[in-house]
Coordinates of C-alpha atoms and ligand atoms in Angstrom, one line a residue:
M26 CA 69.5 -36.5 61.0
V27 CA 71.8 -33.4 60.0
S28 CA 72.9 -34.0 55.7
R29 CA 71.1 -31.8 53.4
G30 CA 71.7 -34.0 50.9
N31 CA 73.7 -32.0 47.9
F32 CA 73.4 -28.0 50.0
I33 CA 75.6 -25.0 48.3
Y34 CA 76.4 -22.2 50.2
H35 CA 76.9 -19.1 47.4
M36 CA 79.2 -16.0 48.6
N37 CA 78.4 -12.6 49.0
T38 CA 82.0 -11.9 46.6
Q39 CA 81.5 -8.3 47.3
R40 CA 82.8 -8.9 50.9
F41 CA 86.8 -10.1 49.5
E42 CA 89.3 -8.5 48.5
D43 CA 90.8 -11.8 48.9
Y44 CA 90.1 -15.2 49.8
Y45 CA 92.5 -16.5 51.9
F46 CA 94.5 -14.1 55.3
D47 CA 98.0 -15.5 56.3
I48 CA 99.0 -18.7 58.7
G49 CA 101.9 -19.6 60.7
P50 CA 103.8 -22.3 61.3
M51 CA 102.9 -23.8 65.4
G52 CA 100.8 -22.6 68.2
P53 CA 100.9 -23.6 71.6
P54 CA 99.0 -26.1 72.3
S55 CA 97.1 -24.5 75.4
E56 CA 96.3 -22.0 72.9
W57 CA 94.1 -25.2 70.3
G58 CA 91.2 -23.4 69.3
S59 CA 92.3 -20.0 68.8
L60 CA 92.3 -18.7 65.3
L61 CA 96.2 -18.4 64.3
L62 CA 96.9 -15.2 63.2
R63 CA 100.1 -14.6 61.4
V64 CA 101.4 -10.7 63.3
T65 CA 105.5 -10.9 61.6
R66 CA 106.8 -13.9 59.9
N67 CA 109.2 -16.3 61.5
C68 CA 111.7 -16.0 64.3
P69 CA 113.3 -13.1 64.3
W70 CA 116.1 -14.6 66.1
N71 CA 116.6 -18.2 64.5
R72 CA 119.6 -19.3 66.0
C73 CA 118.9 -21.5 68.7
L74 CA 121.1 -25.0 68.6
F75 CA 117.4 -27.6 69.8
C76 CA 115.2 -25.7 67.4
P77 CA 114.5 -26.0 63.4
A78 CA 110.8 -24.7 63.5
Y79 CA 111.9 -21.7 61.2
K80 CA 115.2 -22.5 60.2
N81 CA 115.5 -22.0 56.2
E82 CA 113.2 -18.9 56.7
R83 CA 114.2 -15.1 56.4
F84 CA 112.1 -13.1 59.5
Q85 CA 110.0 -11.1 58.0
Y86 CA 107.8 -8.0 59.3
K87 CA 104.5 -7.2 58.6
K88 CA 103.4 -4.0 57.6
V89 CA 100.5 -2.8 60.1
E90 CA 97.7 -2.8 56.5
E91 CA 98.6 -6.0 55.9
I92 CA 97.6 -7.2 58.8
K93 CA 95.1 -5.4 58.7
R94 CA 94.2 -6.8 55.6
D95 CA 93.6 -10.6 56.9
I96 CA 92.1 -10.0 60.0
N97 CA 88.9 -8.0 57.0
V98 CA 89.5 -11.8 55.5
V99 CA 88.7 -13.6 58.6
R100 CA 86.3 -10.9 60.0
A101 CA 84.3 -11.8 55.6
L102 CA 84.9 -15.6 56.2
E103 CA 83.4 -15.5 58.9
D104 CA 80.3 -13.0 58.2
E105 CA 80.4 -16.2 55.2
I106 CA 79.8 -18.9 57.1
V107 CA 77.6 -18.0 59.9
R108 CA 75.5 -16.9 56.7
A109 CA 76.0 -20.8 55.0
I110 CA 75.3 -22.5 58.0
A111 CA 71.8 -20.4 58.6
E112 CA 70.3 -21.3 55.0
F113 CA 72.0 -24.8 56.2
G114 CA 69.3 -25.0 58.9
Y115 CA 70.9 -26.6 61.4
G116 CA 71.0 -24.6 65.3
K117 CA 74.0 -26.1 66.4
G118 CA 76.3 -25.2 63.7
M119 CA 80.1 -25.5 63.7
T120 CA 80.8 -27.7 67.3
D121 CA 78.4 -30.6 65.3
A122 CA 81.6 -32.5 62.8
L123 CA 78.5 -33.4 60.2
V124 CA 77.4 -30.1 60.3
R125 CA 81.1 -28.7 59.3
K126 CA 81.0 -30.4 56.7
E127 CA 78.8 -30.2 54.8
V128 CA 78.7 -27.1 54.9
L129 CA 82.4 -26.8 54.3
S130 CA 81.3 -27.7 51.0
G131 CA 78.3 -27.2 49.9
I132 CA 80.4 -23.4 50.7
I133 CA 83.1 -25.5 48.4
Q134 CA 81.0 -26.6 46.2
G135 CA 78.8 -22.9 45.7
N136 CA 81.5 -21.4 44.5
P137 CA 84.0 -23.2 42.2
E138 CA 85.7 -19.7 40.6
I139 CA 87.3 -19.5 44.2
Y140 CA 88.2 -23.3 46.1
G141 CA 87.3 -25.2 42.2
M142 CA 90.1 -26.7 40.5
A143 CA 91.0 -24.4 37.3
V144 CA 92.2 -22.1 40.8
E145 CA 96.5 -22.3 40.6
P146 CA 96.9 -24.8 42.8
E147 CA 98.9 -22.3 45.4
T148 CA 95.9 -20.0 45.5
R149 CA 93.8 -23.0 45.7
S150 CA 95.2 -23.5 48.9
L151 CA 96.1 -20.4 50.7
R152 CA 92.5 -19.7 50.1
L153 CA 90.7 -23.8 51.6
S154 CA 93.1 -23.3 54.4
S155 CA 91.4 -19.8 55.2
L156 CA 88.3 -20.8 55.4
Y157 CA 89.5 -24.8 56.8
Q158 CA 91.0 -22.6 59.9
V159 CA 88.0 -20.0 59.8
A160 CA 85.8 -23.1 60.3
Y161 CA 88.2 -24.5 62.8
W162 CA 88.2 -21.2 65.0
L163 CA 84.5 -20.9 65.9
S164 CA 83.7 -25.1 66.3
F165 CA 85.5 -24.4 69.6
D166 CA 84.7 -20.9 70.7
G167 CA 85.7 -18.1 68.1
K168 CA 86.5 -16.0 71.0
R169 CA 90.0 -16.7 71.6
V170 CA 93.8 -15.5 69.1
F171 CA 97.1 -16.9 69.0
L172 CA 98.7 -14.3 66.9
Q173 CA 102.1 -15.8 65.6
D174 CA 104.6 -16.4 65.1
A175 CA 108.2 -16.8 67.3
N176 CA 107.4 -14.1 68.9
S177 CA 105.3 -11.3 68.1
L178 CA 106.1 -9.0 70.5
I179 CA 109.0 -7.5 68.9
M180 CA 106.7 -5.4 66.2
R181 CA 106.8 -1.9 67.6
T182 CA 104.3 -1.4 70.2
H183 CA 102.4 0.9 69.0
E184 CA 101.5 -1.0 65.3
L185 CA 101.1 -4.3 68.1
V186 CA 97.7 -1.6 70.2
E187 CA 96.8 -0.5 67.2
V188 CA 96.4 -4.2 65.3
I189 CA 95.3 -5.4 68.7
G190 CA 92.7 -3.0 69.2
Y191 CA 91.4 -3.4 65.3
L192 CA 90.9 -7.3 66.1
R193 CA 89.0 -6.8 68.9
E194 CA 86.9 -3.9 67.2
R195 CA 86.3 -6.2 63.9
F196 CA 85.3 -9.0 66.6
P197 CA 84.0 -7.3 69.8
V198 CA 83.9 -11.5 71.4
I199 CA 87.0 -12.2 71.7
E200 CA 87.9 -12.7 75.1
R201 CA 91.7 -13.4 74.7
I202 CA 94.7 -12.8 72.5
T203 CA 97.2 -14.0 73.5
S204 CA 100.6 -14.6 71.7
Y205 CA 104.7 -16.1 71.8
A206 CA 107.6 -13.7 73.1
R207 CA 111.2 -13.7 73.6
S208 CA 112.4 -13.2 77.5
K209 CA 114.7 -10.2 75.4
T210 CA 111.9 -8.6 73.9
C211 CA 110.0 -8.9 77.3
A212 CA 112.9 -7.0 78.9
K213 CA 113.2 -5.1 76.0
K214 CA 109.5 -3.5 76.4
S215 CA 109.1 -1.0 78.9
L216 CA 106.9 -1.9 82.6
E217 CA 105.2 1.3 80.4
E218 CA 104.4 -0.5 77.0
M219 CA 104.2 -3.5 78.3
R220 CA 100.7 -1.8 80.8
E221 CA 100.3 -0.1 77.1
L222 CA 99.2 -3.9 75.6
H223 CA 98.4 -5.8 78.1
E224 CA 95.1 -2.3 78.5
A225 CA 94.5 -2.6 74.2
G226 CA 93.8 -6.6 74.5
L227 CA 97.3 -8.5 75.2
S228 CA 95.9 -12.0 77.3
R229 CA 98.8 -13.3 77.4
L230 CA 102.7 -14.1 76.0
H231 CA 103.6 -18.1 75.8
V232 CA 108.5 -17.3 76.5
G233 CA 110.8 -19.9 75.7
L234 CA 112.9 -19.3 78.8
E235 CA 113.9 -23.6 78.0
S236 CA 116.8 -22.8 80.7
G237 CA 118.0 -20.7 83.9
C238 CA 121.7 -22.0 83.3
D239 CA 123.9 -19.6 82.0
E240 CA 126.2 -21.7 80.3
V241 CA 122.9 -23.9 79.2
L242 CA 121.2 -20.6 77.8
R243 CA 125.6 -19.8 75.8
Y244 CA 125.3 -23.2 74.8
M245 CA 122.6 -24.0 73.5
Q246 CA 122.8 -19.9 71.5
K247 CA 119.8 -18.9 73.5
G248 CA 121.0 -15.5 72.7
V249 CA 119.4 -13.9 76.5
T250 CA 121.1 -14.3 79.8
A251 CA 119.1 -15.3 82.9
E252 CA 119.3 -12.3 84.9
E253 CA 117.3 -11.1 80.6
H254 CA 115.4 -13.6 81.7
I255 CA 114.1 -13.0 85.0
K256 CA 114.4 -9.1 83.7
G257 CA 111.5 -10.1 81.0
G258 CA 109.6 -11.7 83.0
R259 CA 109.1 -9.6 85.5
N260 CA 108.3 -7.4 83.7
V261 CA 105.8 -9.3 81.7
V262 CA 104.3 -10.1 85.7
A263 CA 104.3 -5.9 86.1
S264 CA 102.3 -5.5 83.3
G265 CA 99.5 -7.7 84.4
I266 CA 100.1 -10.5 81.0
S267 CA 99.5 -14.0 82.3
L268 CA 103.0 -15.4 81.4
S269 CA 103.0 -19.3 80.4
E270 CA 107.2 -19.8 81.2
Y271 CA 108.5 -23.3 78.8
V272 CA 111.5 -25.1 80.6
M273 CA 113.3 -27.9 78.9
P274 CA 114.9 -30.4 81.2
G275 CA 117.9 -32.5 79.1
L276 CA 118.9 -29.0 77.5
G277 CA 121.3 -28.7 79.3
G278 CA 122.8 -32.7 78.2
K279 CA 124.4 -34.7 80.8
R280 CA 127.3 -32.2 81.4
W281 CA 125.0 -30.0 82.7
S282 CA 121.9 -31.6 84.2
S283 CA 121.7 -30.6 88.0
E284 CA 123.3 -26.8 87.8
H285 CA 120.2 -27.3 84.9
A286 CA 117.7 -28.2 86.7
L287 CA 118.9 -26.2 89.9
K288 CA 119.2 -22.6 88.2
T289 CA 116.1 -23.2 86.2
A290 CA 114.2 -23.3 89.3
Q291 CA 115.7 -20.2 90.6
V292 CA 115.0 -17.8 88.1
I293 CA 111.6 -19.4 87.8
N294 CA 111.1 -18.6 91.4
E295 CA 112.3 -14.9 90.8
I296 CA 110.2 -14.3 87.4
N297 CA 106.9 -16.0 89.7
P298 CA 104.6 -16.6 86.6
D299 CA 101.1 -17.6 86.0
F300 CA 102.1 -20.9 84.4
I301 CA 105.8 -23.0 84.3
R302 CA 105.2 -26.3 81.4
I303 CA 107.6 -28.5 80.9
R304 CA 108.4 -28.9 77.6
S305 CA 111.1 -32.3 77.0
L306 CA 113.9 -31.5 75.1
A307 CA 113.5 -33.9 72.0
V308 CA 117.0 -33.8 70.1
L309 CA 115.0 -33.0 66.4
K310 CA 117.6 -34.3 63.5
D311 CA 116.4 -30.7 61.4
S312 CA 117.9 -29.2 64.5
P313 CA 121.7 -27.1 64.6
L314 CA 122.2 -29.9 68.0
Y315 CA 120.7 -33.4 66.0
E316 CA 124.8 -32.9 64.9
R317 CA 127.2 -32.6 67.8
Y318 CA 124.4 -35.2 70.0
C319 CA 125.6 -37.9 66.9
T320 CA 129.8 -36.3 66.8
G321 CA 128.9 -37.1 70.6
E322 CA 129.6 -33.0 72.2
F323 CA 126.4 -33.0 73.1
E324 CA 125.0 -36.1 75.4
Q325 CA 121.7 -36.6 75.6
L326 CA 119.4 -37.4 79.6
T327 CA 117.3 -40.7 78.9
D328 CA 114.0 -39.8 79.6
D329 CA 114.3 -41.6 83.6
E330 CA 117.5 -38.4 84.2
M331 CA 115.3 -35.7 82.9
V332 CA 112.2 -37.3 85.0
E333 CA 115.5 -36.7 88.4
E334 CA 116.3 -33.4 86.6
I335 CA 112.0 -32.8 87.0
R336 CA 112.0 -33.6 90.6
I337 CA 115.7 -31.8 91.2
F338 CA 113.6 -28.1 89.5
I339 CA 110.6 -28.6 91.5
E340 CA 111.7 -29.6 94.5
N341 CA 113.5 -25.8 94.6
L342 CA 110.5 -24.0 93.1
D343 CA 109.5 -21.7 95.9
C344 CA 106.6 -19.8 93.6
N345 CA 102.6 -19.4 92.6
S346 CA 102.9 -20.4 89.1
Y347 CA 101.0 -23.9 87.4
V348 CA 102.8 -26.0 86.8
V349 CA 101.9 -28.6 82.9
S350 CA 103.4 -31.2 81.5
D351 CA 101.4 -30.8 78.4
Q352 CA 104.1 -31.7 75.6
M353 CA 105.3 -34.6 73.3
T354 CA 108.1 -34.3 74.1
N355 CA 107.4 -34.6 78.1
I356 CA 107.0 -38.6 80.3
L357 CA 105.0 -38.3 83.0
T358 CA 102.2 -35.7 81.5
E359 CA 99.8 -36.4 84.3
I360 CA 103.0 -34.1 86.3
E361 CA 99.8 -31.1 86.5
G362 CA 99.3 -29.4 89.6
Q363 CA 99.5 -25.3 92.1
L364 CA 102.3 -24.4 93.8
P365 CA 103.1 -24.3 96.5
Q366 CA 100.1 -26.7 97.7
D367 CA 100.1 -29.0 94.9
K368 CA 103.8 -29.6 95.3
G369 CA 103.6 -33.1 97.4
K370 CA 101.8 -34.6 94.7
L371 CA 103.9 -33.8 91.9
L372 CA 106.8 -35.5 93.6
T373 CA 105.1 -38.6 94.9
I374 CA 104.2 -38.3 90.7
I375 CA 107.3 -38.8 90.5
E376 CA 108.8 -40.8 93.2
Q377 CA 105.7 -43.8 92.1
Y378 CA 106.7 -43.8 89.0
K379 CA 110.9 -43.8 90.6
A380 CA 110.0 -46.8 92.5
K381 CA 108.5 -48.7 90.0
P382 CA 110.2 -52.1 88.6
L383 CA 112.8 -51.7 85.9
M384 CA 110.8 -53.9 82.8
E385 CA 107.1 -51.3 84.1
R386 CA 108.5 -48.5 83.6
L387 CA 110.8 -50.0 80.6
E388 CA 106.9 -50.8 79.3
F389 CA 105.8 -48.3 80.4
K390 CA 107.4 -45.6 78.6
L391 CA 108.1 -47.4 75.0
G392 CA 104.2 -47.5 75.1
K393 CA 104.0 -44.2 76.2
Y394 CA 106.3 -43.3 72.8
S395 CA 106.3 -45.7 70.3
G396 CA 101.7 -45.4 70.7
S397 CA 101.3 -42.1 70.5
Y398 CA 104.3 -40.1 68.6
C399 CA 104.8 -41.2 65.2
D400 CA 103.6 -43.9 62.7
Y401 CA 106.9 -45.1 61.4
L402 CA 107.1 -43.1 58.9
D403 CA 110.4 -42.2 57.1
A404 CA 111.0 -37.9 55.6
Q405 CA 110.0 -39.4 52.1
G406 CA 106.7 -41.3 54.0
R407 CA 107.4 -44.0 53.7
F408 CA 107.8 -47.0 56.8
D409 CA 110.2 -46.7 58.6
L410 CA 111.6 -50.5 58.7
Q411 CA 114.3 -49.3 60.8
L412 CA 112.6 -47.7 63.4
E413 CA 110.5 -50.6 64.2
R414 CA 113.5 -53.1 63.9
L415 CA 114.3 -51.6 67.3
I416 CA 111.3 -50.5 68.8
Q417 CA 110.6 -54.4 68.3
E418 CA 113.9 -55.5 69.7
A419 CA 113.3 -52.8 72.3
H420 CA 109.9 -54.7 73.3
K421 CA 111.3 -58.5 72.4
S422 CA 114.4 -57.5 75.1
I423 CA 112.1 -56.8 77.3
Q424 CA 109.3 -59.0 77.6
N425 CA 112.3 -61.3 78.6
S426 CA 113.8 -58.9 80.7
Y427 CA 117.5 -59.0 79.0
P428 CA 120.0 -57.0 80.6
D429 CA 120.3 -55.2 77.8
A430 CA 116.6 -54.2 78.0
E431 CA 116.6 -50.3 78.9
T432 CA 119.5 -49.6 76.8
K433 CA 117.7 -51.4 74.1
V434 CA 114.4 -48.9 75.5
D435 CA 116.0 -46.2 75.7
R436 CA 118.1 -46.5 72.3
A437 CA 114.3 -46.9 70.3
I438 CA 113.1 -43.4 72.5
L439 CA 115.6 -41.5 71.0
A440 CA 115.4 -42.5 67.2
I441 CA 111.4 -41.5 68.1
K442 CA 111.6 -38.3 68.9
E443 CA 114.3 -37.8 66.2
R444 CA 111.9 -37.8 63.8
G445 CA 109.3 -35.7 66.5
V446 CA 107.2 -32.7 66.5
P447 CA 109.2 -29.9 68.7
Ligands
SF4_19 S1 113.5 -21.3 70.1 FE1 112.5 -19.6 69.5 S2 114.3 -18.4 69.2 FE2 114.7 -19.9 68.9 S3 115.1 -20.1 67.1 FE3 113.8 -21.3 67.7 S4 111.4 -19.8 67.5 FE4 113.2 -18.9 67.7

């Protein structure tokens, strides 16, 4: 029993210049539980055809003072939450969902001038998201921070070092600081700069390599060549910063499928990153690539074709990386293991999938995406009847072993993926 009735907590408002900090839209799934802290806004490149993430947003370089102000807000919010937990008097703190709910509710109700309905809605929403973000962070371990948005490394090195230093000074318990970066930016920084960042406390970079095939990179307007991928990746590895490279099966479409798989493996072998993360292509409706898919210029692979691409990719890997397949768009999320020793195990997972009888495989695919991908709401939040009909027809074709079952399942899956999240 953790309820303390009408728990109310009054914040020490003198500690605050403001009650919210800048939080961007995303981070990698493997960094869940990290504090999201925005050091630049949006993407400085913003042209990749498959990516809708920041398309209508302008890149903004933030001043160090602005970022430090945000860090101070996080510090003050954490202190207030910790005091509120102590007043609430229950040892498990924010790791307990009920305590979290009651403590946060006590803070919100106890400070109506900050969180009350009389506050202008946009400001109130920013303050609430900041409070929840810090509480969520503390409910994990409060020791990891992810610097947003798409390419924090674009910051001038001495400024990023200053930000990381300030973060560690205000939060000495922090153990890991990670971020997204573009290969091109990693290639432009000198090794000395990368080492300086590592020494300052930058622990890991997540880089969207996507493909090692220059034709695919050019077509997708990735703004980087295979050579720059290698240079940037090696720079990160040599600096001691842990490197997570994302590869995107399906990005070459039908036209470049096997070259994409082979050349991506070659580039990865040259880099030898700590992690290889598989993130299969989903052509999202709001991405520029969708139009090219609709006109027939870009031909998408089916999931089975992507599985074959992944097989070629893994078979040609010759490195010491840890392979993970933890993205929503991947059909085989169980592919995970350390290379080179687990290569056979990873290939066996693929072979077992391919050996399933057709109808069983179709049922598996459809079940996976229709069960976890979305709840069939359209962009206006209405029940998506058209999508539901596609899924039902696909199910019916499987149940009756109709000859068109595979076509219907693949069509339904593409329609589900269009509505998904990257
Ligand atoms: S994939 Fe990355 S680099 Fe490309 S536009 Fe999106 S956020 Fe920017």
